[in-house]
Amino acid sequence: ETGVTQTPRHLVMGMTNKKSLKCEQHLGHNAMYWYKQSAKKPLELMFVYNFKEQTENNSVPSRFSPECPNSSHLFLHLHTLQPEDSALYLCASSQGPLAGGLSGELFFGEGSRLTVL
Amino acid sequence: RKEVEQDPGPFNVPEGATVAFNCTYSNSASQSFFWYRQDCRKEPKLLMSVYSSGNEDGRFTAQLNRASQYISLLIRDSKLSDSATYLCVVNVSGGYQKVTFGTGTKLQVIP
Protein backbone atom coordinates (compact mmCIF):
# COMPACT_ATOMS: atom_id res chain seq x y z
CA GLU A 1 0.00 0.00 0.00
CA THR A 2 1.55 3.27 -1.13
CA GLY A 3 1.93 6.13 1.35
CA VAL A 4 -0.31 8.68 -0.36
CA THR A 5 -2.96 7.59 -2.83
CA GLN A 6 -5.01 9.82 -5.07
CA THR A 7 -8.10 9.09 -7.12
CA PRO A 8 -8.99 9.47 -9.86
CA ARG A 9 -5.66 9.52 -11.66
CA HIS A 10 -7.24 11.18 -14.69
CA LEU A 11 -10.36 13.30 -14.92
CA VAL A 12 -11.97 15.10 -17.83
CA MET A 13 -14.81 17.44 -17.03
CA GLY A 14 -16.87 20.17 -18.58
CA MET A 15 -17.04 23.64 -17.16
CA THR A 16 -20.46 23.04 -15.61
CA ASN A 17 -19.66 19.70 -13.98
CA LYS A 18 -19.09 19.02 -10.31
CA LYS A 19 -16.43 16.49 -9.43
CA SER A 20 -14.16 15.66 -6.51
CA LEU A 21 -10.57 14.56 -6.12
CA LYS A 22 -9.74 12.26 -3.25
CA CYS A 23 -6.51 11.79 -1.33
CA GLU A 24 -5.70 9.31 1.40
CA GLN A 25 -2.47 9.00 3.34
CA HIS A 26 -1.38 5.88 5.22
CA LEU A 27 1.64 7.41 6.92
CA GLY A 28 0.13 8.65 10.16
CA HIS A 29 0.92 12.24 9.21
CA ASN A 30 -0.87 15.23 10.64
CA ALA A 31 -0.59 17.71 7.79
CA MET A 32 -2.01 17.39 4.28
CA TYR A 33 -1.70 19.67 1.28
CA TRP A 34 -3.10 20.31 -2.17
CA TYR A 35 -0.67 21.53 -4.81
CA LYS A 36 -1.29 22.48 -8.44
CA GLN A 37 1.34 21.72 -11.09
CA SER A 38 0.92 23.33 -14.50
CA ALA A 39 3.27 22.92 -17.44
CA LYS A 40 6.43 25.00 -17.16
CA LYS A 41 5.31 26.47 -13.82
CA PRO A 42 6.48 25.66 -10.32
CA LEU A 43 4.27 23.75 -7.93
CA GLU A 44 1.73 26.09 -6.39
CA LEU A 45 0.50 25.49 -2.87
CA MET A 46 -3.30 25.68 -2.73
CA PHE A 47 -4.44 24.50 0.70
CA VAL A 48 -2.93 23.20 3.91
CA TYR A 49 -4.63 21.22 6.64
CA ASN A 50 -2.99 20.55 9.98
CA PHE A 51 -4.81 18.15 12.30
CA LYS A 52 -7.75 18.44 9.86
CA GLU A 53 -8.00 22.21 10.37
CA GLN A 54 -7.39 24.41 7.36
CA THR A 55 -4.43 26.61 8.09
CA GLU A 56 -3.70 27.98 4.63
CA ASN A 57 -5.73 29.04 1.66
CA ASN A 58 -3.33 30.45 -0.85
CA SER A 59 -5.79 32.81 -2.57
CA VAL A 60 -7.44 29.95 -4.39
CA PRO A 61 -10.69 30.69 -6.29
CA SER A 62 -13.85 29.48 -4.61
CA ARG A 63 -14.55 27.06 -7.46
CA PHE A 64 -12.02 24.86 -5.60
CA SER A 65 -13.37 23.71 -2.25
CA PRO A 66 -11.28 21.51 0.04
CA GLU A 67 -12.59 19.16 2.69
CA CYS A 68 -10.63 17.31 5.34
CA PRO A 69 -12.87 15.00 7.40
CA ASN A 70 -9.91 13.52 9.29
CA SER A 71 -6.12 13.56 9.27
CA SER A 72 -5.94 10.74 6.73
CA HIS A 73 -8.34 11.98 4.07
CA LEU A 74 -8.45 15.09 1.96
CA PHE A 75 -10.83 16.03 -0.81
CA LEU A 76 -10.84 18.76 -3.42
CA HIS A 77 -14.33 19.55 -4.68
CA LEU A 78 -14.43 21.08 -8.14
CA HIS A 79 -17.26 23.19 -9.54
CA THR A 80 -17.59 25.40 -12.64
CA LEU A 81 -13.94 25.16 -13.48
CA GLN A 82 -12.23 26.97 -16.33
CA PRO A 83 -9.99 25.49 -19.04
CA GLU A 84 -6.99 27.19 -17.41
CA ASP A 85 -7.60 25.01 -14.34
CA SER A 86 -6.39 22.01 -16.33
CA ALA A 87 -3.31 20.76 -14.50
CA LEU A 88 -1.88 18.02 -12.34
CA TYR A 89 -3.26 18.24 -8.81
CA LEU A 90 -0.94 16.77 -6.25
CA CYS A 91 -1.81 15.83 -2.71
CA ALA A 92 0.98 15.67 -0.15
CA SER A 93 1.37 14.94 3.53
CA SER A 94 4.00 15.56 6.17
CA GLN A 95 4.52 14.60 9.77
CA GLY A 96 3.57 18.06 10.98
CA PRO A 97 3.86 21.50 9.46
CA LEU A 98 7.05 20.29 7.85
CA ALA A 99 7.96 18.22 10.92
CA GLY A 100 10.15 20.15 13.25
CA GLY A 101 9.92 23.03 10.84
CA LEU A 102 12.92 22.19 8.80
CA SER A 103 12.77 18.60 7.63
CA GLY A 104 11.23 19.62 4.36
CA GLU A 105 10.00 16.20 3.45
CA LEU A 106 6.67 16.20 1.77
CA PHE A 107 5.28 12.87 0.61
CA PHE A 108 3.32 13.27 -2.59
CA GLY A 109 0.64 11.18 -4.20
CA GLU A 110 0.92 10.40 -7.91
CA GLY A 111 -1.51 13.18 -8.73
CA SER A 112 -4.82 13.61 -10.47
CA ARG A 113 -4.47 14.94 -14.00
CA LEU A 114 -7.43 17.19 -14.67
CA THR A 115 -8.59 18.38 -18.07
CA VAL A 116 -11.35 20.96 -18.24
CA LEU A 117 -13.08 21.23 -21.61
CA ARG B 1 12.73 38.30 -9.83
CA LYS B 2 11.42 34.78 -9.21
CA GLU B 3 11.63 33.51 -5.65
CA VAL B 4 13.39 30.35 -6.77
CA GLU B 5 15.01 30.20 -10.16
CA GLN B 6 16.38 27.25 -12.07
CA ASP B 7 17.65 26.69 -15.58
CA PRO B 8 14.93 24.49 -17.10
CA GLY B 9 17.41 22.65 -19.34
CA PRO B 10 17.27 20.09 -20.71
CA PHE B 11 20.75 19.00 -19.81
CA ASN B 12 21.70 16.15 -22.12
CA VAL B 13 24.75 14.32 -20.80
CA PRO B 14 26.39 10.99 -21.63
CA GLU B 15 26.46 8.16 -19.14
CA GLY B 16 29.34 8.52 -16.72
CA ALA B 17 29.50 12.28 -17.02
CA THR B 18 29.41 14.73 -14.14
CA VAL B 19 26.67 17.32 -14.23
CA ALA B 20 25.85 20.24 -11.96
CA PHE B 21 22.70 22.29 -11.49
CA ASN B 22 22.38 25.61 -9.75
CA CYS B 23 19.37 27.20 -8.18
CA THR B 24 19.14 30.80 -7.00
CA TYR B 25 16.74 32.14 -4.42
CA SER B 26 15.71 35.70 -3.77
CA ASN B 27 14.81 35.74 -0.07
CA SER B 28 17.87 36.09 2.11
CA ALA B 29 15.79 34.94 5.11
CA SER B 30 15.45 31.46 3.61
CA GLN B 31 16.22 28.84 6.20
CA SER B 32 16.21 25.42 4.64
CA PHE B 33 16.86 23.99 1.23
CA PHE B 34 16.13 20.76 -0.57
CA TRP B 35 16.41 18.96 -3.86
CA TYR B 36 13.45 16.91 -5.04
CA ARG B 37 13.41 14.59 -8.02
CA GLN B 38 10.40 14.18 -10.30
CA ASP B 39 10.30 11.44 -12.91
CA CYS B 40 8.20 11.93 -16.00
CA ARG B 41 4.48 11.81 -15.13
CA LYS B 42 5.26 10.88 -11.54
CA GLU B 43 5.17 12.69 -8.24
CA PRO B 44 8.09 14.63 -6.74
CA LYS B 45 10.20 12.81 -4.16
CA LEU B 46 12.79 14.18 -1.76
CA LEU B 47 16.29 13.55 -3.04
CA MET B 48 18.28 15.28 -0.34
CA SER B 49 18.35 18.17 2.05
CA VAL B 50 21.04 20.81 1.64
CA TYR B 51 23.06 21.69 4.71
CA SER B 52 25.18 24.76 5.26
CA SER B 53 28.36 22.73 5.32
CA GLY B 54 27.46 20.86 2.16
CA ASN B 55 26.51 17.21 2.11
CA GLU B 56 27.03 14.14 0.02
CA ASP B 57 24.92 11.07 -0.60
CA GLY B 58 26.67 8.58 -2.83
CA ARG B 59 27.09 10.17 -6.26
CA PHE B 60 25.13 13.26 -5.26
CA THR B 61 26.60 16.34 -3.61
CA ALA B 62 24.58 19.35 -2.51
CA GLN B 63 26.03 22.70 -1.54
CA LEU B 64 24.69 25.96 -0.22
CA ASN B 65 26.16 29.40 -0.77
CA ARG B 66 24.28 31.85 1.43
CA ALA B 67 26.34 34.84 0.40
CA SER B 68 25.41 34.43 -3.23
CA GLN B 69 22.02 32.89 -2.47
CA TYR B 70 22.29 29.74 -4.47
CA ILE B 71 22.31 26.02 -3.97
CA SER B 72 23.82 23.43 -6.23
CA LEU B 73 23.47 19.75 -6.98
CA LEU B 74 26.35 17.76 -8.43
CA ILE B 75 25.79 14.32 -9.89
CA ARG B 76 28.88 12.23 -10.58
CA ASP B 77 29.07 9.18 -12.85
CA SER B 78 25.59 9.82 -14.30
CA LYS B 79 23.35 6.81 -14.82
CA LEU B 80 20.48 6.44 -17.26
CA SER B 81 18.20 6.18 -14.22
CA ASP B 82 19.20 9.69 -13.16
CA SER B 83 17.11 11.07 -16.04
CA ALA B 84 14.43 13.16 -14.36
CA THR B 85 13.52 16.71 -13.45
CA TYR B 86 15.29 18.08 -10.38
CA LEU B 87 13.31 20.56 -8.31
CA CYS B 88 14.94 23.09 -6.05
CA VAL B 89 12.90 23.79 -2.92
CA VAL B 90 13.41 26.64 -0.48
CA ASN B 91 11.73 27.11 2.86
CA VAL B 92 11.70 30.61 4.28
CA SER B 93 10.06 30.24 7.64
CA GLY B 94 10.46 26.61 8.56
CA GLY B 95 6.74 26.14 8.22
CA TYR B 96 4.71 24.97 5.28
CA GLN B 97 3.51 28.38 4.23
CA LYS B 98 6.76 29.46 2.73
CA VAL B 99 7.92 26.36 0.93
CA THR B 100 8.66 27.47 -2.61
CA PHE B 101 9.43 25.16 -5.51
CA GLY B 102 11.49 26.01 -8.54
CA THR B 103 10.24 25.02 -11.99
CA GLY B 104 12.84 22.27 -12.17
CA THR B 105 15.82 21.36 -14.31
CA LYS B 106 15.40 18.48 -16.70
CA LEU B 107 18.25 16.01 -17.00
CA GLN B 108 18.50 13.44 -19.77
CA VAL B 109 21.34 10.94 -19.50
CA ILE B 110 22.17 9.45 -22.87
CA PRO B 111 23.65 5.98 -23.43
XYZ file of C-alpha atoms in Angstrom, chain B residues 19-74:
56
model
C 26.669 17.320 -14.230
C 25.851 20.236 -11.961
C 22.701 22.288 -11.491
C 22.381 25.607 -9.752
C 19.369 27.201 -8.177
C 19.139 30.801 -7.001
C 16.738 32.144 -4.423
C 15.714 35.698 -3.767
C 14.813 35.744 -0.072
C 17.868 36.092 2.109
C 15.794 34.936 5.109
C 15.450 31.457 3.606
C 16.224 28.840 6.201
C 16.209 25.416 4.636
C 16.858 23.993 1.228
C 16.125 20.760 -0.565
C 16.407 18.962 -3.858
C 13.450 16.906 -5.038
C 13.408 14.593 -8.019
C 10.397 14.178 -10.298
C 10.305 11.439 -12.909
C 8.196 11.930 -16.004
C 4.481 11.806 -15.129
C 5.260 10.875 -11.543
C 5.172 12.689 -8.235
C 8.093 14.630 -6.740
C 10.200 12.805 -4.162
C 12.788 14.178 -1.761
C 16.294 13.550 -3.043
C 18.284 15.278 -0.343
C 18.349 18.171 2.053
C 21.042 20.809 1.635
C 23.064 21.685 4.710
C 25.176 24.760 5.260
C 28.365 22.731 5.323
C 27.462 20.856 2.164
C 26.508 17.213 2.113
C 27.026 14.143 0.024
C 24.916 11.066 -0.603
C 26.668 8.578 -2.831
C 27.089 10.171 -6.257
C 25.130 13.256 -5.257
C 26.604 16.340 -3.605
C 24.581 19.347 -2.509
C 26.033 22.699 -1.544
C 24.693 25.962 -0.220
C 26.165 29.400 -0.774
C 24.283 31.846 1.427
C 26.341 34.843 0.405
C 25.414 34.425 -3.233
C 22.018 32.892 -2.467
C 22.294 29.738 -4.471
C 22.306 26.015 -3.966
C 23.825 23.433 -6.226
C 23.468 19.753 -6.978
C 26.348 17.763 -8.432
